[in-house]
Amino acid sequence: MIVTVTLNAAIDKTYHLPALAAGQVSRVDRVYAEPGGKGINVARVVALQGVPVLATGFAGGSNGDFIERGLTRQGIVHDFVKIEGESRICLNIMDQDGVSTELLEPGPTIAGQEMEAMRQKLALLAARAKVVAFSGSLPAGVPKSFYAELIEIAQRQGAVVFLDTSGEALLRGAEAKPYFIKPNEDEVAQWLGHSIEDENALKQGLLRLNETGIPCISVSMGAQGSLAAFHGVCYRVHAPKVEAVNAVGCGDAYVAGMAIGTAQGLPVEECLRLATASGTANALTARAGYVEPEDVKRLLGEVVVERIG
Ligand code: TA6
């Protein structure tokens, strides 16, 4: 089983409208409202590919109820820590040219006993999991070291741990040496303490990070694919060219593909291929964190994984 952890779960609302004009009334043509937040997106993309998954995290208030009901309706097993506060709404406003504007609420404030309930729940769930994937921002009240704490709990239970977050939550979380991380180029530069001029410098930087005890690192290059350093070997992954409909959630779908490949013990190249095909398939749908399994299967053959030393 794959377990996903979303500490700042959300209702992801996507508004499709002709054009967003600041200071004016804009009428929305189509609205999608889905359980979201990065880890929940990962869970949905895993489930859509027929792989057993459980979504956990914090959920509260009527938005939390919506998230849980939505997951049940989508056939995704879930077990959240119920909190006093209200889970957030994240808005993605898409205009007819495909330009996306995201408005992400900060989310609720988590109390000390709610964090303790999360530690205990995670210990039980991680004991049944092959992969535990932590994704997304930390809600208020949660210390920046919380991911590191949870990662250590999951690792003690024998799970392989993924961490997809950003900023200080990533830097602190990485101290617990997760198996897989997905930083952006700026975060890698911050880590290394110097700027990165070109792809070769990025490659050298990722290999140095491998040496610090994080075996698998992918840096997204958007529609161009990704650069990855896995166990001291670098790969340039070329994504298939597609007509993107909605790029929100592509990174989460990438993590989902990587989690499936890792849980199934696939070779590194195949994990990267599945991750990239899943991420690209997400871009083909209007919904965030969603893929058509046939798209993933078709795109798998179009991903090029190049070993670059
Ligand atoms: O990756 C897209 C997305 O997952 C949206 O679904 C939205 O919920 C948001 O990211 C949340 O990101 P955050 O980093 O604030 O947890």
Coordinates of C-alpha atoms and ligand atoms in Angstrom, one line a residue:
M1 CA 0.0 0.0 0.0
I2 CA 1.0 3.6 -0.6
V3 CA 0.1 6.1 2.1
T4 CA -0.1 9.8 1.2
V5 CA 0.0 12.5 3.9
T6 CA -1.5 15.9 3.3
L7 CA -1.1 18.1 6.4
N8 CA -2.8 21.1 4.6
A9 CA -5.7 19.4 2.8
A10 CA -7.8 21.6 0.5
I11 CA -10.9 21.8 -1.6
D12 CA -9.2 22.5 -5.0
K13 CA -11.6 24.7 -7.0
T14 CA -10.8 25.2 -10.7
Y15 CA -12.7 28.1 -12.3
H16 CA -12.7 28.2 -16.1
L17 CA -13.5 31.6 -17.6
P18 CA -12.9 33.6 -20.7
A19 CA -10.5 36.1 -19.1
L20 CA -9.7 37.3 -15.6
A21 CA -9.8 41.1 -15.4
A22 CA -8.6 42.6 -12.1
G23 CA -11.1 45.1 -10.7
Q24 CA -14.0 43.9 -12.9
V25 CA -16.7 41.3 -12.6
S26 CA -15.7 38.0 -14.3
R27 CA -18.3 35.3 -14.9
V28 CA -17.2 31.7 -14.6
D29 CA -18.2 29.1 -17.3
R30 CA -17.2 25.9 -15.6
V31 CA -16.3 25.0 -12.0
Y32 CA -14.6 21.8 -10.7
A33 CA -14.4 21.2 -6.9
E34 CA -12.3 18.3 -5.8
P35 CA -10.6 17.0 -2.7
G36 CA -7.1 18.4 -3.1
G37 CA -3.8 19.6 -1.6
K38 CA -0.7 17.9 -3.0
G39 CA -0.9 14.6 -1.1
I40 CA -4.5 14.0 -1.9
N41 CA -3.8 14.6 -5.6
V42 CA -1.0 12.0 -5.4
A43 CA -3.5 9.6 -3.8
R44 CA -6.1 10.1 -6.6
V45 CA -3.5 9.6 -9.4
V46 CA -2.3 6.4 -7.7
A47 CA -5.9 5.1 -7.2
L48 CA -6.8 5.9 -10.8
Q49 CA -3.9 3.6 -11.9
G50 CA -5.5 0.8 -9.8
V51 CA -2.8 0.7 -7.1
P52 CA -3.9 0.4 -3.4
V53 CA -3.5 3.8 -1.6
L54 CA -4.7 5.5 1.6
A55 CA -4.9 9.2 2.1
T56 CA -4.3 10.7 5.6
G57 CA -3.5 14.2 7.0
F58 CA -5.6 16.8 8.8
A59 CA -9.2 17.6 7.8
G60 CA -11.7 19.8 9.6
G61 CA -15.0 21.7 9.4
S62 CA -17.4 21.6 6.5
N63 CA -14.5 21.8 4.0
G64 CA -13.0 18.7 5.7
D65 CA -16.3 16.9 5.4
F66 CA -16.4 17.8 1.7
I67 CA -12.9 16.4 1.2
E68 CA -13.7 13.1 3.0
R69 CA -17.0 12.6 1.2
G70 CA -15.3 13.4 -2.1
L71 CA -12.6 10.9 -1.5
T72 CA -15.1 8.2 -0.5
R73 CA -17.1 8.9 -3.7
Q74 CA -13.9 8.6 -5.7
G75 CA -13.2 5.2 -4.1
I76 CA -10.1 6.5 -2.3
V77 CA -9.6 5.0 1.2
H78 CA -8.9 7.7 3.8
D79 CA -8.2 8.1 7.5
F80 CA -7.7 11.7 8.5
V81 CA -7.0 13.3 11.9
K82 CA -10.1 15.4 12.5
I83 CA -9.2 18.9 13.6
E84 CA -11.1 21.8 15.2
G85 CA -10.2 24.3 12.4
E86 CA -11.6 24.6 8.9
S87 CA -9.7 23.0 6.0
R88 CA -8.8 25.5 3.3
I89 CA -9.9 26.2 -0.3
C90 CA -7.3 26.6 -3.1
L91 CA -8.5 28.4 -6.2
N92 CA -7.1 27.9 -9.7
I93 CA -8.5 30.4 -12.2
M94 CA -7.9 29.3 -15.8
D95 CA -8.6 31.7 -18.7
Q96 CA -9.3 30.7 -22.3
D97 CA -5.6 31.1 -23.2
G98 CA -4.7 28.4 -20.6
V99 CA -3.2 31.0 -18.3
S100 CA -3.6 29.8 -14.7
T101 CA -3.7 32.0 -11.6
E102 CA -3.6 30.1 -8.3
L103 CA -4.9 31.5 -5.0
L104 CA -3.9 29.2 -2.1
E105 CA -5.4 29.8 1.4
P106 CA -3.0 29.4 4.4
G107 CA -5.2 26.7 6.0
P108 CA -6.2 26.1 9.6
T109 CA -4.1 26.3 12.8
I110 CA -3.3 22.9 14.2
A111 CA -3.3 22.3 17.9
G112 CA -0.7 20.3 19.9
Q113 CA -3.0 17.4 20.6
E114 CA -3.9 17.2 16.9
M115 CA -0.2 16.9 16.0
E116 CA 0.1 14.1 18.6
A117 CA -2.9 12.3 17.0
M118 CA -1.1 12.5 13.6
R119 CA 2.1 11.0 15.0
Q120 CA 0.2 8.1 16.5
K121 CA -1.9 7.5 13.3
L122 CA 1.1 7.7 11.1
A123 CA 3.0 5.1 13.1
L124 CA 0.1 2.6 12.6
L125 CA -0.4 3.4 8.9
A126 CA 3.3 3.4 8.0
A127 CA 3.6 -0.1 9.4
R128 CA 1.3 -1.3 6.6
A129 CA 2.8 0.8 3.9
K130 CA 5.6 0.3 1.3
V131 CA 5.8 4.0 0.5
V132 CA 4.7 7.0 2.6
A133 CA 4.5 10.2 0.5
F134 CA 4.4 13.6 2.4
S135 CA 3.3 16.4 0.2
G136 CA 2.5 20.1 0.4
S137 CA 2.8 23.1 2.7
L138 CA 2.6 23.0 6.5
P139 CA -0.5 24.6 8.1
A140 CA -0.1 27.2 10.9
G141 CA 0.9 26.0 14.3
V142 CA 2.9 23.1 12.9
P143 CA 6.7 23.5 13.5
K144 CA 9.0 23.5 10.4
S145 CA 10.6 20.3 11.9
F146 CA 7.3 18.4 11.8
Y147 CA 8.0 16.6 8.5
A148 CA 11.4 15.4 9.9
E149 CA 9.6 14.0 12.9
L150 CA 7.0 12.2 10.9
I151 CA 9.6 11.0 8.4
E152 CA 11.5 9.3 11.2
I153 CA 8.3 7.7 12.5
A154 CA 7.5 6.3 9.1
Q155 CA 11.1 5.1 8.5
R156 CA 11.1 3.3 11.9
Q157 CA 8.1 1.4 10.6
G158 CA 10.1 0.3 7.6
A159 CA 8.4 2.5 5.0
V160 CA 10.2 4.2 2.1
V161 CA 9.6 8.0 2.4
F162 CA 8.9 10.6 -0.2
L163 CA 8.9 14.3 0.7
D164 CA 7.5 16.9 -1.8
T165 CA 7.3 20.3 -0.1
S166 CA 9.2 23.6 -0.4
G167 CA 11.2 26.3 1.4
E168 CA 12.1 25.7 5.1
A169 CA 9.7 22.7 5.4
L170 CA 11.8 21.0 2.7
L171 CA 15.2 22.0 4.1
R172 CA 14.2 20.8 7.7
G173 CA 12.4 17.7 6.4
A174 CA 15.4 16.7 4.3
E175 CA 17.5 16.4 7.5
A176 CA 15.6 13.1 8.2
K177 CA 16.9 11.8 4.9
P178 CA 13.8 10.8 3.0
Y179 CA 14.3 8.4 0.0
F180 CA 12.9 10.8 -2.6
I181 CA 12.6 14.6 -2.8
K182 CA 11.5 17.0 -5.6
P183 CA 13.1 20.4 -5.0
N184 CA 13.1 23.2 -7.5
E185 CA 16.3 24.6 -8.9
D186 CA 16.4 27.6 -6.4
E187 CA 16.1 25.3 -3.5
V188 CA 19.0 23.2 -4.8
A189 CA 21.0 26.4 -5.1
Q190 CA 20.1 27.5 -1.6
W191 CA 21.1 24.1 -0.3
L192 CA 24.5 24.1 -2.1
G193 CA 25.1 27.7 -1.0
H194 CA 25.8 28.9 -4.6
S195 CA 23.9 29.7 -7.8
I196 CA 23.5 27.2 -10.6
E197 CA 24.5 28.4 -14.0
D198 CA 23.6 25.5 -16.3
E199 CA 22.3 22.0 -16.5
N200 CA 25.8 20.5 -15.8
A201 CA 26.1 22.5 -12.6
L202 CA 22.6 21.3 -11.5
K203 CA 23.7 17.7 -12.3
Q204 CA 26.8 18.1 -10.1
G205 CA 24.7 19.7 -7.4
L206 CA 22.2 16.8 -7.3
L207 CA 25.0 14.2 -7.2
R208 CA 26.5 16.1 -4.1
L209 CA 23.0 16.0 -2.5
N210 CA 22.9 12.2 -3.2
E211 CA 26.1 11.9 -1.2
T212 CA 24.4 13.6 1.9
G213 CA 22.1 10.5 2.2
I214 CA 19.1 11.4 0.0
P215 CA 19.2 8.6 -2.7
C216 CA 16.7 10.0 -5.2
I217 CA 16.2 13.6 -6.3
S218 CA 14.2 14.9 -9.2
V219 CA 14.1 18.6 -10.4
S220 CA 11.3 19.4 -12.7
M221 CA 12.0 21.3 -15.9
G222 CA 8.3 21.8 -16.7
A223 CA 7.2 20.7 -20.1
Q224 CA 10.9 19.8 -20.9
G225 CA 10.9 17.0 -18.4
S226 CA 13.2 16.6 -15.4
L227 CA 16.8 16.1 -14.3
A228 CA 17.2 13.3 -11.7
A229 CA 20.0 11.9 -9.6
F230 CA 19.3 8.5 -8.3
H231 CA 21.8 6.5 -6.2
G232 CA 24.7 8.6 -7.7
V233 CA 23.6 8.3 -11.4
C234 CA 22.1 11.2 -13.3
Y235 CA 19.3 11.0 -15.8
R236 CA 17.8 13.6 -18.2
V237 CA 14.2 12.7 -18.7
H238 CA 12.4 14.1 -21.8
A239 CA 8.7 14.5 -21.4
P240 CA 6.4 13.9 -24.4
K241 CA 5.2 17.1 -26.2
V242 CA 1.5 17.6 -25.5
E243 CA -1.1 20.3 -25.8
A244 CA -1.5 21.1 -22.1
V245 CA -5.0 21.9 -20.8
N246 CA -4.2 22.4 -17.1
A247 CA -0.7 22.0 -15.6
V248 CA -1.9 22.3 -12.0
G249 CA -1.2 19.0 -10.2
C250 CA 1.4 17.7 -12.7
G251 CA 4.1 17.6 -10.0
D252 CA 1.7 15.6 -7.8
A253 CA 1.0 13.2 -10.6
Y254 CA 4.8 12.8 -11.1
V255 CA 5.2 11.9 -7.5
A256 CA 2.3 9.4 -7.8
G257 CA 4.0 7.6 -10.7
M258 CA 7.3 7.5 -8.8
A259 CA 5.5 6.1 -5.7
I260 CA 3.9 3.4 -7.8
G261 CA 7.2 2.5 -9.5
T262 CA 9.0 2.4 -6.1
A263 CA 6.3 0.4 -4.4
Q264 CA 6.4 -2.1 -7.2
G265 CA 10.2 -2.4 -7.1
L266 CA 10.6 -1.2 -10.7
P267 CA 14.1 -0.2 -12.0
V268 CA 15.0 3.5 -11.7
E269 CA 14.5 4.2 -15.4
E270 CA 11.0 2.7 -15.3
C271 CA 10.1 4.7 -12.2
L272 CA 11.2 7.9 -14.0
R273 CA 9.2 6.9 -17.1
L274 CA 6.0 6.2 -15.1
A275 CA 6.5 9.4 -13.1
T276 CA 6.9 11.5 -16.3
A277 CA 4.0 9.8 -18.1
S278 CA 1.7 10.4 -15.1
G279 CA 2.8 14.0 -14.8
T280 CA 2.2 14.6 -18.5
A281 CA -1.2 12.8 -18.5
N282 CA -2.3 15.2 -15.7
A283 CA -1.7 18.2 -18.1
L284 CA -4.2 16.7 -20.6
T285 CA -7.2 16.9 -18.2
A286 CA -9.1 20.0 -17.1
R287 CA -9.0 18.8 -13.4
A288 CA -6.0 19.2 -11.0
G289 CA -4.4 16.0 -9.8
Y290 CA -6.2 13.7 -12.3
V291 CA -5.2 11.4 -15.1
E292 CA -6.8 9.1 -17.6
P293 CA -5.0 5.7 -17.1
E294 CA -5.0 5.1 -20.9
D295 CA -3.2 8.4 -21.4
V296 CA -0.5 7.3 -18.9
K297 CA -0.1 3.9 -20.7
R298 CA 0.2 5.6 -24.1
L299 CA 2.6 8.3 -22.9
L300 CA 4.9 5.7 -21.2
G301 CA 6.3 4.8 -24.6
E302 CA 7.0 8.4 -25.5
V303 CA 9.1 9.3 -22.5
V304 CA 12.9 9.3 -23.2
V305 CA 15.1 8.5 -20.2
E306 CA 18.8 9.3 -20.9
R307 CA 21.5 8.2 -18.6
I308 CA 24.0 11.1 -18.4
G309 CA 26.5 9.7 -15.9
Ligands
TA6_1 O1 0.1 21.1 -6.9 C1 -1.1 21.8 -7.0 C2 -1.7 21.8 -5.7 O2 -1.7 20.5 -5.3 C3 -3.2 22.3 -5.7 O3 -3.9 21.2 -5.8 C4 -3.3 23.1 -4.3 O4 -4.1 22.4 -3.4 C5 -1.9 23.3 -3.9 O5 -1.0 22.6 -4.8 C6 -1.5 23.2 -2.5 O6 -0.1 23.4 -2.4 P1 0.5 23.7 -1.0 O7 2.0 23.7 -1.2 O8 0.0 25.0 -0.4 O9 0.2 22.5 -0.1

